[in-house]
Amino acid sequence: MSPIPYGRQDITQDDVDAVVGVLQSDFLTQGPMVPVFEQAVANYCGTTHALAVNSATSALHIACLALDLRPGDWLWTTPNTFVASANCGLYCGAQVDFVDIDPRTYNLCPNALEHKLVAAEKAGCLPKIVVPVHLCGQPCDMRAIHALALRFGFKIIEDASHAIGGKYLDEPIGNCRFSSVTVFSFHPVKIITTAEGGMAVTNDDKLAERLGLLRSHGITRNPGLMTKGPDGPWYYQQVALGYNYRMTDLQAALGASQMTRLEHYVARRHEIARRYDELLKDLPVTIPWQHPDGYSGLHLYVIRLQLDKIRKTHLQVFEALRAKDIVVNLHYIPVHTQPYYQQLGFKVGQFPEAERYYAEAISIPMYPGMTQAQQDEVIYRLREAMDL
Ligand SMILES: *Cc1c(COP(=O)(O)O)cnc(C)c1O
């Protein structure tokens, strides 16, 4: 059997045709496909604005800037995430801090957040922005986090890089009911792909306008945003310091084509997860707990080894699986333990739930094209790796 990756894109002939169509058209970038893809995502999420960019990292960066995050401000997020959820704060010159995770959902814990906010209020260092991350696609407790945002006056950027196609309280993740901006990633391992790519969605007209400027050099062709009337038809103005974070039409065509299969993909992930739940229920592992308020996008299926019940270490199990071509992974190394963050003053031991999770977690293969035979192979090799 060939290697079984932890995640893999699904590319159909329709996707190929969509990209080739752009290659043969007049515009490889800044043509009609970016707005088509944006509209498809906005319609799906039920938001008024969607801005495609070249990565979720870029979307996080300009979302922070659009919310006016600056030196002297604080951004808080979970340590159990990809580094980009925290780095976006540092890009803006702000300081970053973390809130430990809930031991059942592995998402940012609202109780820990409340305790930290109460202390920060006393110390006069409340965050300007909190970035909850919907880990594995499972939505955070957004109602509780939003209530705290109203009480303590911070803004919320949802990092939904794992979560497009999921739901929270029966509404699509990304509708921004509990946040200012939601960000998606379209990296190939994620739920839908544009190779590289991301999107920011929002219901706030002013924020959308700023995001639009920031993704393209701070340049506008809209006379309404200029300091004076245009000199002529060629005219544009740079009114902010922005970046070249645009998505190409090639990527957007792929994304728009993938969007038509989003619900099918997430349904397939749920089928695979249900089968894993069944196959793993008698093994010494903790399977992912699903909060009843959410319908996960199921980007990842993470098991936690019950190390007191097996004779192997976490590393041994991981290596044994890799040796048998089960290309497992680990999401995530707690961000505060990265050397760069250690150098900023963070200490191992500061966020014990995230560290405990890291010592036990393994992301086992999960992607729509996975076969039952591959899933059976994963289970067979996992039992073997744990020496059962
Ligand atoms: C993948 C990912 C990102 C970054 O996405 P890119 O599109 O690769 O920039 C950010 N946050 C989380 C939680 C991710 O999983």
Short mmCIF file of C-alpha atoms and ligand atoms in Angstrom, two decimals:
data_model
loop_
_atom_site.label_atom_id
_atom_site.label_comp_id
_atom_site.label_asym_id
_atom_site.label_seq_id
_atom_site.Cartn_x
_atom_site.Cartn_y
_atom_site.Cartn_z
CA MET A 1 0.00 0.00 0.00
CA SER A 2 1.30 3.50 -0.79
CA PRO A 3 1.81 5.98 2.06
CA ILE A 4 -1.37 7.27 3.71
CA PRO A 5 -0.99 11.00 4.44
CA TYR A 6 -2.73 12.75 7.32
CA GLY A 7 -4.51 15.02 4.85
CA ARG A 8 -4.75 15.33 1.11
CA GLN A 9 -6.44 17.55 -1.46
CA ASP A 10 -9.11 16.23 -3.82
CA ILE A 11 -8.74 17.53 -7.38
CA THR A 12 -11.35 16.66 -10.03
CA GLN A 13 -11.41 17.14 -13.81
CA ASP A 14 -13.77 20.09 -13.22
CA ASP A 15 -11.07 21.73 -11.08
CA VAL A 16 -8.47 21.16 -13.80
CA ASP A 17 -10.80 22.55 -16.47
CA ALA A 18 -11.53 25.63 -14.34
CA VAL A 19 -7.82 26.42 -13.93
CA VAL A 20 -7.03 25.72 -17.60
CA GLY A 21 -9.93 28.01 -18.54
CA VAL A 22 -8.22 30.86 -16.70
CA LEU A 23 -4.83 30.05 -18.28
CA GLN A 24 -6.44 30.42 -21.71
CA SER A 25 -8.26 33.63 -20.78
CA ASP A 26 -7.17 37.28 -20.77
CA PHE A 27 -6.47 37.56 -17.03
CA LEU A 28 -4.30 35.33 -14.91
CA THR A 29 -4.81 37.69 -12.00
CA GLN A 30 -7.22 40.52 -11.19
CA GLY A 31 -9.78 39.12 -13.61
CA PRO A 32 -13.33 37.92 -12.97
CA MET A 33 -12.65 34.75 -10.94
CA VAL A 34 -11.64 36.31 -7.62
CA PRO A 35 -15.02 38.05 -7.23
CA VAL A 36 -16.78 34.83 -8.26
CA PHE A 37 -14.99 32.84 -5.57
CA GLU A 38 -15.52 35.60 -3.00
CA GLN A 39 -19.24 35.70 -3.75
CA ALA A 40 -19.49 31.91 -3.43
CA VAL A 41 -17.88 31.99 0.04
CA ALA A 42 -19.90 35.05 1.16
CA ASN A 43 -23.13 33.37 0.05
CA TYR A 44 -22.20 30.15 1.78
CA CYS A 45 -21.32 31.88 5.05
CA GLY A 46 -24.09 34.46 4.89
CA THR A 47 -21.69 37.42 5.21
CA THR A 48 -21.87 40.65 3.25
CA HIS A 49 -18.15 40.83 2.40
CA ALA A 50 -15.47 38.29 1.45
CA LEU A 51 -11.90 39.26 0.54
CA ALA A 52 -9.67 36.66 -1.06
CA VAL A 53 -5.95 36.87 -0.29
CA ASN A 54 -2.84 34.79 -0.95
CA SER A 55 -2.93 32.97 2.43
CA ALA A 56 -4.77 32.79 5.74
CA THR A 57 -1.62 34.26 7.29
CA SER A 58 -2.07 37.38 5.13
CA ALA A 59 -5.77 37.49 6.03
CA LEU A 60 -4.90 37.38 9.75
CA HIS A 61 -2.31 40.12 9.28
CA ILE A 62 -4.63 42.56 7.47
CA ALA A 63 -7.52 41.71 9.80
CA CYS A 64 -5.33 42.80 12.75
CA LEU A 65 -4.32 45.99 10.91
CA ALA A 66 -7.90 46.75 9.90
CA LEU A 67 -8.87 46.45 13.59
CA ASP A 68 -6.10 48.94 14.34
CA LEU A 69 -3.77 46.65 16.27
CA ARG A 70 -0.58 48.60 17.05
CA PRO A 71 2.55 48.68 19.21
CA GLY A 72 1.45 48.82 22.85
CA ASP A 73 -1.64 46.65 22.16
CA TRP A 74 -2.13 43.00 23.05
CA LEU A 75 -3.40 40.11 20.98
CA TRP A 76 -4.35 36.87 22.74
CA THR A 77 -4.83 33.48 21.16
CA THR A 78 -4.55 29.78 22.00
CA PRO A 79 -1.13 28.10 22.26
CA ASN A 80 -2.62 25.07 20.47
CA THR A 81 -2.50 26.47 16.95
CA PHE A 82 -0.30 27.07 13.96
CA VAL A 83 2.18 29.88 14.64
CA ALA A 84 0.39 32.22 12.19
CA SER A 85 -2.50 32.82 14.64
CA ALA A 86 -0.02 34.47 17.01
CA ASN A 87 2.51 35.91 14.55
CA CYS A 88 -0.13 38.23 13.04
CA GLY A 89 -0.05 40.20 16.31
CA LEU A 90 3.74 40.50 16.21
CA TYR A 91 3.62 41.70 12.57
CA CYS A 92 1.67 44.72 13.85
CA GLY A 93 4.19 45.44 16.59
CA ALA A 94 1.70 44.34 19.25
CA GLN A 95 2.46 41.94 22.09
CA VAL A 96 1.08 38.41 22.10
CA ASP A 97 -0.16 36.27 24.96
CA PHE A 98 -1.93 32.93 25.19
CA VAL A 99 -4.94 31.42 26.94
CA ASP A 100 -4.83 27.72 27.82
CA ILE A 101 -7.14 25.18 26.20
CA ASP A 102 -10.24 23.35 27.30
CA PRO A 103 -9.28 19.71 28.05
CA ARG A 104 -12.28 18.31 26.16
CA THR A 105 -12.46 20.41 22.96
CA TYR A 106 -8.75 21.43 22.89
CA ASN A 107 -9.97 24.93 21.94
CA LEU A 108 -9.28 28.19 23.81
CA CYS A 109 -11.01 27.79 27.19
CA PRO A 110 -13.57 30.55 27.96
CA ASN A 111 -13.12 30.13 31.74
CA ALA A 112 -9.35 30.53 31.47
CA LEU A 113 -9.99 33.54 29.24
CA GLU A 114 -12.29 35.13 31.81
CA HIS A 115 -9.75 34.65 34.64
CA LYS A 116 -6.98 36.14 32.56
CA LEU A 117 -9.16 39.10 31.50
CA VAL A 118 -10.08 39.91 35.11
CA ALA A 119 -6.36 39.97 36.01
CA ALA A 120 -5.46 41.98 32.88
CA GLU A 121 -8.12 44.57 33.67
CA LYS A 122 -6.57 45.13 37.11
CA ALA A 123 -3.11 45.37 35.56
CA GLY A 124 -4.35 47.70 32.79
CA CYS A 125 -3.31 45.46 29.91
CA LEU A 126 -6.51 44.12 28.37
CA PRO A 127 -6.17 42.68 24.87
CA LYS A 128 -7.43 44.61 21.85
CA ILE A 129 -7.94 41.41 19.84
CA VAL A 130 -8.60 37.76 20.77
CA VAL A 131 -8.14 35.09 18.09
CA PRO A 132 -10.10 31.91 18.85
CA VAL A 133 -9.03 29.01 16.60
CA HIS A 134 -11.59 26.36 15.64
CA LEU A 135 -9.16 23.47 16.08
CA CYS A 136 -9.76 20.47 13.80
CA GLY A 137 -12.85 22.33 12.55
CA GLN A 138 -14.69 22.21 15.87
CA PRO A 139 -16.08 25.67 16.66
CA CYS A 140 -14.96 27.41 19.86
CA ASP A 141 -17.50 28.42 22.49
CA MET A 142 -18.17 31.64 20.59
CA ARG A 143 -21.20 32.68 22.65
CA ALA A 144 -19.10 32.75 25.82
CA ILE A 145 -16.12 34.43 24.15
CA HIS A 146 -18.39 37.04 22.56
CA ALA A 147 -20.01 37.81 25.93
CA LEU A 148 -16.52 38.42 27.33
CA ALA A 149 -15.70 40.65 24.33
CA LEU A 150 -18.69 42.85 25.18
CA ARG A 151 -17.74 42.94 28.86
CA PHE A 152 -14.02 43.67 28.38
CA GLY A 153 -14.11 45.54 25.07
CA PHE A 154 -11.92 43.43 22.80
CA LYS A 155 -12.51 42.46 19.16
CA ILE A 156 -12.64 38.89 17.86
CA ILE A 157 -10.96 37.42 14.76
CA GLU A 158 -12.03 33.80 14.27
CA ASP A 159 -9.22 31.69 12.83
CA ALA A 160 -11.42 29.24 10.93
CA SER A 161 -8.55 27.85 8.84
CA HIS A 162 -9.78 24.34 9.74
CA ALA A 163 -13.46 25.01 9.76
CA ILE A 164 -15.07 26.07 6.47
CA GLY A 165 -18.19 23.97 5.95
CA GLY A 166 -18.81 23.53 9.67
CA LYS A 167 -21.61 25.00 11.74
CA TYR A 168 -22.05 26.64 15.12
CA LEU A 169 -25.54 26.76 16.64
CA ASP A 170 -26.89 25.55 13.27
CA GLU A 171 -25.39 28.48 11.36
CA PRO A 172 -22.35 28.42 9.07
CA ILE A 173 -18.98 29.08 10.65
CA GLY A 174 -17.89 32.34 9.06
CA ASN A 175 -21.19 34.20 9.40
CA CYS A 176 -19.40 36.50 11.90
CA ARG A 177 -22.34 36.55 14.31
CA PHE A 178 -19.83 36.51 17.18
CA SER A 179 -16.79 38.16 15.58
CA SER A 180 -15.56 41.11 13.54
CA VAL A 181 -13.76 38.99 10.95
CA THR A 182 -13.43 35.27 10.18
CA VAL A 183 -10.41 33.90 8.33
CA PHE A 184 -10.17 30.74 6.20
CA SER A 185 -7.14 28.93 4.76
CA PHE A 186 -7.09 27.10 1.43
CA HIS A 187 -3.73 25.35 1.81
CA PRO A 188 -3.93 21.86 0.20
CA VAL A 189 -4.32 19.99 3.48
CA LYS A 190 -7.31 22.14 4.49
CA ILE A 191 -10.96 21.44 3.65
CA ILE A 192 -10.99 23.12 0.23
CA THR A 193 -7.89 24.33 -1.57
CA THR A 194 -6.54 27.02 -3.89
CA ALA A 195 -2.93 25.69 -3.53
CA GLU A 196 -2.01 28.71 -1.41
CA GLY A 197 -4.78 31.06 -0.42
CA GLY A 198 -7.00 32.49 2.25
CA MET A 199 -10.04 34.66 2.78
CA ALA A 200 -11.35 37.17 5.29
CA VAL A 201 -15.13 37.50 5.67
CA THR A 202 -16.97 40.23 7.57
CA ASN A 203 -20.32 42.01 7.84
CA ASP A 204 -18.68 45.35 8.63
CA ASP A 205 -18.55 47.69 5.60
CA LYS A 206 -15.79 49.86 7.03
CA LEU A 207 -13.58 46.86 7.87
CA ALA A 208 -14.15 45.39 4.41
CA GLU A 209 -13.03 48.65 2.84
CA ARG A 210 -9.83 48.64 4.93
CA LEU A 211 -9.14 44.99 4.20
CA GLY A 212 -9.53 45.73 0.49
CA LEU A 213 -6.97 48.52 0.68
CA LEU A 214 -4.51 46.57 2.79
CA ARG A 215 -4.42 43.53 0.51
CA SER A 216 -3.33 45.66 -2.46
CA HIS A 217 -0.69 48.26 -1.48
CA GLY A 218 -3.16 50.60 0.21
CA ILE A 219 -4.14 51.72 -3.28
CA THR A 220 -7.65 52.76 -4.30
CA ARG A 221 -9.35 53.67 -7.58
CA ASN A 222 -12.51 54.69 -5.74
CA PRO A 223 -12.83 58.52 -5.90
CA GLY A 224 -14.86 58.36 -2.67
CA LEU A 225 -11.71 57.27 -0.80
CA MET A 226 -9.34 59.82 -2.39
CA THR A 227 -8.13 63.10 -0.93
CA LYS A 228 -8.92 64.95 -4.19
CA GLY A 229 -10.55 64.31 -7.53
CA PRO A 230 -8.70 62.01 -10.00
CA ASP A 231 -6.10 63.66 -12.29
CA GLY A 232 -7.41 61.48 -15.14
CA PRO A 233 -8.60 57.99 -16.04
CA TRP A 234 -5.20 56.46 -15.11
CA TYR A 235 -5.37 57.83 -11.61
CA TYR A 236 -5.18 55.92 -8.34
CA GLN A 237 -4.14 56.97 -4.88
CA GLN A 238 -2.19 55.22 -2.16
CA VAL A 239 -4.06 56.17 1.01
CA ALA A 240 -2.67 53.53 3.42
CA LEU A 241 0.41 51.32 3.70
CA GLY A 242 -0.75 48.02 2.26
CA TYR A 243 0.80 44.85 0.84
CA ASN A 244 0.62 42.68 -2.24
CA TYR A 245 -1.54 39.96 -0.69
CA ARG A 246 -3.85 39.40 -3.68
CA MET A 247 -5.09 36.01 -4.82
CA THR A 248 -4.65 35.12 -8.51
CA ASP A 249 -7.53 34.18 -10.82
CA LEU A 250 -5.95 30.74 -11.28
CA GLN A 251 -6.32 30.10 -7.56
CA ALA A 252 -9.79 31.61 -7.37
CA ALA A 253 -11.03 29.42 -10.23
CA LEU A 254 -9.81 26.37 -8.34
CA GLY A 255 -11.43 27.65 -5.15
CA ALA A 256 -14.78 28.38 -6.80
CA SER A 257 -14.78 24.90 -8.32
CA GLN A 258 -13.89 23.30 -4.96
CA MET A 259 -16.65 25.28 -3.21
CA THR A 260 -19.28 23.36 -5.19
CA ARG A 261 -18.16 20.19 -3.34
CA LEU A 262 -17.71 21.70 0.14
CA GLU A 263 -20.74 20.08 1.75
CA HIS A 264 -19.92 16.74 0.20
CA TYR A 265 -16.38 16.98 1.57
CA VAL A 266 -17.48 17.73 5.09
CA ALA A 267 -20.13 14.98 4.98
CA ARG A 268 -17.42 12.52 3.83
CA ARG A 269 -15.19 13.62 6.71
CA HIS A 270 -18.04 12.92 9.12
CA GLU A 271 -18.52 9.43 7.64
CA ILE A 272 -14.84 8.70 8.09
CA ALA A 273 -14.89 10.09 11.65
CA ARG A 274 -17.91 7.99 12.62
CA ARG A 275 -16.12 4.89 11.38
CA TYR A 276 -12.94 5.83 13.28
CA ASP A 277 -15.02 6.43 16.43
CA GLU A 278 -16.37 2.89 16.10
CA LEU A 279 -13.04 1.23 15.24
CA LEU A 280 -11.19 3.04 18.05
CA LYS A 281 -13.72 2.76 20.84
CA ASP A 282 -12.07 -0.18 22.60
CA LEU A 283 -8.50 1.04 22.15
CA PRO A 284 -6.52 2.94 24.81
CA VAL A 285 -6.96 6.27 23.04
CA THR A 286 -9.22 9.28 23.62
CA ILE A 287 -11.26 10.00 20.52
CA PRO A 288 -12.30 13.55 19.60
CA TRP A 289 -15.21 14.81 21.68
CA GLN A 290 -17.72 16.84 19.72
CA HIS A 291 -19.52 19.66 21.49
CA PRO A 292 -23.29 19.50 20.77
CA ASP A 293 -23.36 23.22 19.78
CA GLY A 294 -21.13 22.56 16.77
CA TYR A 295 -20.92 20.61 13.54
CA SER A 296 -17.20 20.31 12.91
CA GLY A 297 -15.55 20.82 9.54
CA LEU A 298 -13.38 17.87 10.69
CA HIS A 299 -10.19 19.08 9.09
CA LEU A 300 -8.31 16.79 11.47
CA TYR A 301 -9.04 13.66 13.47
CA VAL A 302 -6.84 13.82 16.58
CA ILE A 303 -6.50 10.91 18.99
CA ARG A 304 -4.84 11.16 22.39
CA LEU A 305 -2.86 8.16 23.58
CA GLN A 306 -3.75 6.92 27.06
CA LEU A 307 -0.10 6.46 27.93
CA ASP A 308 -0.75 4.88 31.32
CA LYS A 309 -2.48 1.99 29.51
CA ILE A 310 0.17 1.15 26.91
CA ARG A 311 3.78 0.03 27.04
CA LYS A 312 4.98 2.43 24.33
CA THR A 313 5.79 6.10 24.46
CA HIS A 314 4.11 8.76 22.36
CA LEU A 315 7.25 9.11 20.25
CA GLN A 316 7.51 5.34 19.74
CA VAL A 317 3.90 5.08 18.56
CA PHE A 318 4.36 8.05 16.24
CA GLU A 319 7.59 6.67 14.77
CA ALA A 320 6.17 3.17 14.37
CA LEU A 321 3.22 4.57 12.38
CA ARG A 322 5.49 6.64 10.15
CA ALA A 323 7.72 3.60 9.61
CA LYS A 324 4.68 1.76 8.24
CA ASP A 325 3.82 4.64 5.88
CA ILE A 326 0.99 5.99 8.00
CA VAL A 327 2.03 9.62 7.67
CA VAL A 328 0.59 10.89 10.94
CA ASN A 329 1.23 14.39 12.18
CA LEU A 330 0.93 16.46 15.35
CA HIS A 331 -1.25 19.57 15.58
CA TYR A 332 0.19 21.48 17.35
CA ILE A 333 3.47 22.09 19.09
CA PRO A 334 2.34 24.71 21.66
CA VAL A 335 3.32 28.05 20.15
CA HIS A 336 4.72 29.42 23.43
CA THR A 337 7.33 26.62 23.46
CA GLN A 338 8.77 27.64 20.07
CA PRO A 339 12.28 29.10 20.40
CA TYR A 340 11.13 32.43 18.96
CA TYR A 341 8.44 32.74 21.63
CA GLN A 342 10.75 31.45 24.37
CA GLN A 343 13.05 34.29 23.46
CA LEU A 344 10.11 36.65 23.99
CA GLY A 345 9.92 35.36 27.57
CA PHE A 346 7.42 32.49 27.47
CA LYS A 347 8.21 29.45 29.61
CA VAL A 348 7.52 25.76 29.24
CA GLY A 349 4.89 24.91 31.86
CA GLN A 350 2.89 28.12 31.38
CA PHE A 351 -0.04 26.50 29.57
CA PRO A 352 -0.24 22.99 31.03
CA GLU A 353 -3.39 21.75 29.25
CA ALA A 354 -1.90 22.57 25.84
CA GLU A 355 1.37 20.91 26.86
CA ARG A 356 -0.40 17.79 28.15
CA TYR A 357 -2.31 17.58 24.88
CA TYR A 358 0.94 17.89 22.94
CA ALA A 359 2.43 14.97 24.86
CA GLU A 360 -0.41 12.64 23.80
CA ALA A 361 -1.93 13.86 20.52
CA ILE A 362 -1.59 12.30 17.08
CA SER A 363 -3.47 13.45 13.95
CA ILE A 364 -4.35 10.28 12.09
CA PRO A 365 -5.17 10.31 8.36
CA MET A 366 -8.42 12.11 7.44
CA TYR A 367 -9.37 13.33 3.97
CA PRO A 368 -12.39 12.85 1.71
CA GLY A 369 -10.70 10.48 -0.74
CA MET A 370 -9.65 8.03 1.96
CA THR A 371 -10.88 4.44 1.38
CA GLN A 372 -12.17 1.97 3.96
CA ALA A 373 -9.14 -0.23 3.23
CA GLN A 374 -6.84 2.69 4.06
CA GLN A 375 -8.76 3.37 7.23
CA ASP A 376 -8.51 -0.30 8.23
CA GLU A 377 -4.76 -0.16 7.56
CA VAL A 378 -4.44 2.88 9.86
CA ILE A 379 -6.21 1.01 12.68
CA TYR A 380 -4.19 -2.18 12.12
CA ARG A 381 -0.91 -0.23 12.22
CA LEU A 382 -2.02 1.79 15.24
CA ARG A 383 -2.76 -1.39 17.24
CA GLU A 384 0.61 -2.77 16.14
CA ALA A 385 2.38 0.49 17.08
CA MET A 386 0.81 0.46 20.55
CA ASP A 387 1.84 -3.20 20.95
CA LEU A 388 -1.73 -4.38 21.62
C1 LIG B 1 -3.05 26.59 8.06
C2 LIG B 1 -3.33 27.52 9.17
C3 LIG B 1 -3.01 28.88 9.13
C4 LIG B 1 -2.22 29.48 8.00
O1 LIG B 1 -2.80 29.26 6.78
P1 LIG B 1 -2.00 29.65 5.44
O2 LIG B 1 -3.12 29.73 4.43
O3 LIG B 1 -1.05 28.54 5.18
O4 LIG B 1 -1.34 30.95 5.67
C5 LIG B 1 -3.37 29.69 10.18
N1 LIG B 1 -4.01 29.19 11.25
C6 LIG B 1 -4.32 27.88 11.34
C7 LIG B 1 -5.04 27.39 12.55
C8 LIG B 1 -3.96 27.01 10.32
O5 LIG B 1 -4.24 25.70 10.43
#
